[in-house]
Coordinates of C-alpha atoms in Angstrom, one line a residue:
M275 CA 104.7 118.0 98.3
R276 CA 102.4 118.2 95.2
Y277 CA 99.0 116.7 94.8
W278 CA 97.0 115.6 91.7
I279 CA 93.3 116.3 92.3
A280 CA 90.4 114.8 90.4
I281 CA 88.3 117.7 89.0
I282 CA 85.1 115.8 88.0
L283 CA 83.0 114.5 90.8
P284 CA 79.5 113.2 91.1
P285 CA 77.1 116.2 91.7
A286 CA 75.8 114.6 94.9
F287 CA 79.3 114.8 96.5
L288 CA 79.3 118.6 96.5
L289 CA 77.5 119.7 99.6
P290 CA 75.9 123.0 98.8
A291 CA 75.4 124.1 102.4
C292 CA 79.0 123.6 103.4
G293 CA 81.0 125.8 101.1
E294 CA 84.0 127.9 101.8
R295 CA 84.1 131.2 103.6
A296 CA 83.3 134.3 101.6
G297 CA 86.6 135.9 100.6
D298 CA 88.6 132.7 100.6
D299 CA 88.3 132.3 96.8
P300 CA 86.7 134.7 94.3
S301 CA 85.6 131.9 92.0
P302 CA 81.8 131.6 91.2
A303 CA 81.7 128.1 92.7
A304 CA 83.2 129.2 96.0
T305 CA 81.1 132.3 96.2
A306 CA 77.9 130.3 95.5
Q307 CA 78.8 127.8 98.2
A308 CA 79.7 130.4 100.8
S309 CA 76.4 132.3 100.3
V310 CA 74.4 129.4 101.7
Q311 CA 73.9 129.6 105.5
C312 CA 75.1 126.7 107.7
P313 CA 72.4 125.0 109.9
A314 CA 71.2 126.9 113.0
Q315 CA 74.0 127.3 115.6
G316 CA 76.4 125.7 113.1
D317 CA 80.0 127.1 112.7
R318 CA 82.3 126.9 109.7
L319 CA 85.7 125.3 109.9
A320 CA 88.3 128.0 109.9
I321 CA 90.5 126.8 106.9
T322 CA 88.1 125.2 104.5
G323 CA 84.9 127.1 105.5
L324 CA 83.0 123.8 105.5
C325 CA 79.9 123.8 107.8
A326 CA 81.1 121.9 110.9
E327 CA 77.8 120.0 111.3
R328 CA 78.0 118.6 107.8
A329 CA 81.8 118.3 107.2
A330 CA 81.6 114.6 108.2
S331 CA 80.1 113.9 104.8
Y332 CA 83.5 114.7 103.3
L333 CA 85.3 112.1 105.4
D334 CA 86.5 109.0 103.6
V335 CA 86.0 106.7 106.6
T336 CA 87.6 103.3 106.2
G337 CA 85.8 100.1 107.1
G338 CA 85.7 98.5 110.5
E339 CA 83.9 99.2 113.8
A340 CA 84.4 102.9 114.6
P341 CA 86.2 103.6 117.9
K342 CA 84.2 105.0 120.8
A343 CA 84.8 108.5 122.1
P344 CA 86.1 108.6 125.7
Q345 CA 83.4 108.8 128.4
G346 CA 81.9 112.2 128.6
C347 CA 83.2 113.2 125.2
E348 CA 81.9 113.1 121.6
W349 CA 83.5 113.0 118.2
S350 CA 83.7 116.3 116.2
V351 CA 85.1 117.0 112.8
Q352 CA 88.3 119.0 112.9
E353 CA 90.9 120.2 110.3
T354 CA 94.5 121.1 110.1
R355 CA 96.8 122.4 107.4
F356 CA 98.8 119.6 105.7
D357 CA 101.5 121.1 103.5
E358 CA 99.4 122.4 100.5
A359 CA 96.3 120.4 101.5
V360 CA 94.0 120.3 104.5
L361 CA 93.6 117.2 106.7
L362 CA 90.0 116.5 107.9
Y363 CA 89.5 114.1 110.8
R364 CA 87.3 113.2 113.7
A365 CA 88.6 114.2 117.2
T366 CA 87.3 114.2 120.7
Q367 CA 85.4 117.1 122.1
C368 CA 85.0 117.1 125.9
G369 CA 82.9 120.1 127.1
D370 CA 84.5 123.2 125.8
K371 CA 87.8 121.6 124.9
T372 CA 88.6 119.9 121.6
T373 CA 91.5 117.8 120.5
R374 CA 93.4 119.4 117.6
L375 CA 96.5 118.3 115.7
A376 CA 99.4 120.4 114.4
F377 CA 101.3 119.5 111.2
S378 CA 105.1 119.9 110.7
D379 CA 106.9 118.8 107.6
G380 CA 110.0 116.5 107.5
P381 CA 112.6 115.3 106.9
P382 CA 112.7 112.4 107.4
M383 CA 108.9 112.3 107.7
A384 CA 106.1 114.8 108.2
E385 CA 104.5 114.7 111.7
L386 CA 101.1 115.3 113.2
S387 CA 101.2 116.1 117.0
Y388 CA 98.9 117.3 119.6
D389 CA 98.1 121.0 119.6
T390 CA 95.5 120.4 122.3
A391 CA 94.2 117.2 123.8
A392 CA 90.6 117.3 125.1
Y393 CA 90.6 114.2 127.3
G394 CA 92.6 113.9 130.5
D395 CA 95.0 116.7 129.9
P396 CA 93.8 119.8 131.7
E397 CA 97.3 121.4 131.7
N398 CA 97.9 120.6 128.0
A399 CA 101.0 118.6 128.9
L400 CA 100.5 116.5 125.7
K401 CA 101.1 119.4 123.4
G402 CA 103.8 118.5 120.9
E403 CA 103.5 114.7 121.4
V404 CA 103.6 113.1 118.0
L405 CA 100.7 110.8 117.1
V406 CA 101.2 110.3 113.4
R407 CA 104.2 110.2 111.0
V408 CA 103.7 110.4 107.3
A409 CA 105.9 109.3 104.4
G410 CA 105.5 109.0 100.7
L411 CA 104.3 106.1 98.7
D412 CA 105.8 103.9 96.0
A413 CA 103.2 103.8 93.3
S414 CA 104.4 100.3 92.1
D415 CA 104.2 98.7 95.5
R416 CA 102.0 100.2 98.2
T417 CA 103.8 98.7 101.1
A418 CA 107.4 99.1 99.9
T419 CA 107.9 102.4 101.7
I420 CA 106.6 101.0 104.9
L421 CA 109.0 98.1 104.8
R422 CA 111.9 100.3 103.8
I423 CA 111.3 102.7 106.7
A424 CA 110.9 99.8 109.2
R425 CA 114.0 97.9 108.0
D426 CA 116.2 101.1 108.0
A427 CA 115.4 101.6 111.7
I428 CA 116.7 98.1 112.6
D429 CA 120.4 97.6 113.4
D430 CA 120.5 93.8 113.1
P431 CA 120.5 92.9 109.4
R432 CA 119.1 89.4 110.2
E433 CA 116.2 90.8 112.0
S434 CA 115.6 93.3 109.3
K435 CA 115.5 90.7 106.6
A436 CA 112.9 88.6 108.5
C437 CA 110.4 91.5 108.6
T438 CA 107.4 91.8 106.2
V439 CA 104.2 93.8 106.1
R440 CA 100.9 92.1 106.9
N441 CA 97.3 93.1 107.7
A442 CA 96.9 93.9 111.4
R443 CA 93.4 92.3 111.9
I444 CA 92.8 94.0 115.3
D445 CA 89.3 94.8 116.6
Y446 CA 88.6 98.6 116.6
W447 CA 91.5 99.3 114.3
P448 CA 90.8 100.4 110.8
T449 CA 90.3 97.4 108.5
D450 CA 93.2 98.5 106.3
A451 CA 95.6 98.8 109.2
L452 CA 99.0 97.2 108.6
V453 CA 101.9 96.1 110.8
V454 CA 105.5 95.1 110.1
D455 CA 106.2 91.7 111.7
V456 CA 108.2 88.6 111.5
G457 CA 106.8 85.3 110.1
A458 CA 104.4 83.1 112.1
A459 CA 107.1 80.5 113.0
Q460 CA 109.4 83.1 114.5
A461 CA 106.6 84.8 116.2
A462 CA 105.6 81.6 117.9
Q463 CA 108.9 81.5 119.7
A464 CA 108.1 84.6 121.8
P465 CA 106.8 84.1 125.4
P466 CA 103.0 83.6 125.1
D467 CA 102.2 85.5 128.2
E468 CA 103.9 88.8 127.2
P469 CA 103.1 91.5 124.7
R470 CA 105.1 90.8 121.6
A471 CA 107.2 93.4 119.7
A472 CA 109.1 92.9 116.5
C473 CA 110.8 94.8 113.7
G474 CA 111.9 97.9 115.5
P475 CA 110.3 101.2 116.3
F476 CA 108.0 101.1 113.2
G477 CA 107.1 97.5 113.6
L478 CA 104.7 95.4 115.7
S479 CA 104.1 96.5 119.3
E480 CA 101.4 94.6 121.1
D481 CA 101.7 96.9 124.1
E482 CA 100.2 99.9 122.3
S483 CA 98.1 100.9 119.3
A484 CA 100.7 101.3 116.6
F485 CA 100.0 100.6 112.9
W486 CA 100.3 101.8 109.4
R487 CA 97.7 102.9 106.8
V488 CA 98.2 103.6 103.1
F489 CA 95.9 106.1 101.5
Q490 CA 95.8 109.2 99.3
G491 CA 99.3 108.9 98.1
H492 CA 101.0 108.6 101.6
S493 CA 102.1 106.0 104.1
W494 CA 100.8 106.9 107.6
F495 CA 102.2 105.5 110.8
F496 CA 99.8 105.9 113.8
Q497 CA 101.3 105.6 117.2
L498 CA 98.3 106.1 119.6
G499 CA 99.6 104.7 122.8
Q500 CA 97.8 102.6 125.4
D501 CA 95.1 105.0 126.4
V502 CA 91.8 105.8 124.8
W503 CA 92.1 107.4 121.3
Q504 CA 91.6 111.1 121.0
I505 CA 91.5 110.9 117.2
D506 CA 89.7 108.5 114.9
P507 CA 92.6 107.2 112.6
G508 CA 90.1 105.7 110.2
S509 CA 88.6 109.1 109.4
F510 CA 91.7 110.9 108.1
T511 CA 90.9 112.6 104.7
L512 CA 93.1 115.0 102.7
L513 CA 91.3 117.8 100.9
A514 CA 92.5 120.3 98.3
K515 CA 90.9 122.8 96.0
D516 CA 90.1 122.0 92.5
R517 CA 90.3 124.5 89.6
S518 CA 86.9 125.9 90.5
G519 CA 87.9 126.5 94.1
T520 CA 85.8 123.7 95.5
W521 CA 87.3 121.5 98.3
V522 CA 87.7 117.9 97.0
P523 CA 89.5 114.8 98.2
V524 CA 93.2 114.4 97.2
E525 CA 93.7 111.5 94.8

């Protein structure tokens, strides 16, 4: 994968106290940022060197009501390598255990899975479970890739043709969440007292939190299950270095 990065940013965006670790990049900008101390008791994230307590300022959080952390836990900003970029996101921290994701490239799609799960997984049995699948993006039609992937996974051509992409409009989901679903008339034929599913494994599933988002040049399929969320899907933000060595959002 290759990323085009905007070089010119408003000065207020660059957080002077949250730069990279010394030695990561010899550029003057990186050296100046790394020379500033993090707040008391604050650590730097291992990859970007951003101050952990202030890294939240880099998150491009989507609209909607933010999900609540599980009882006894709190949100913390984490990072993982994402091909040539870095993914910044909010994850649960429960005592001394933190949820962290691991990235693996495709084909057919890149994946983000549990490396560790902070909540309800003392034996780390969730390690390797995939939470997010990531595909490319058609610049001329932002939902075309979503619809193609969903339709390709459906065996019945008639069912496939009936599927379209719509806004999810579910409380606590990101406001830009999308689902692949059949039309309203066909949906009304389903039993009213049962969770409805449509359009295959990448389509609507009312029995779990499964939806698409489109941002930063990618199509993201979140499959977060039925239990409490251990990651905040609306906080995902890709960062990469600009020519000066400063971490900035991927366009």
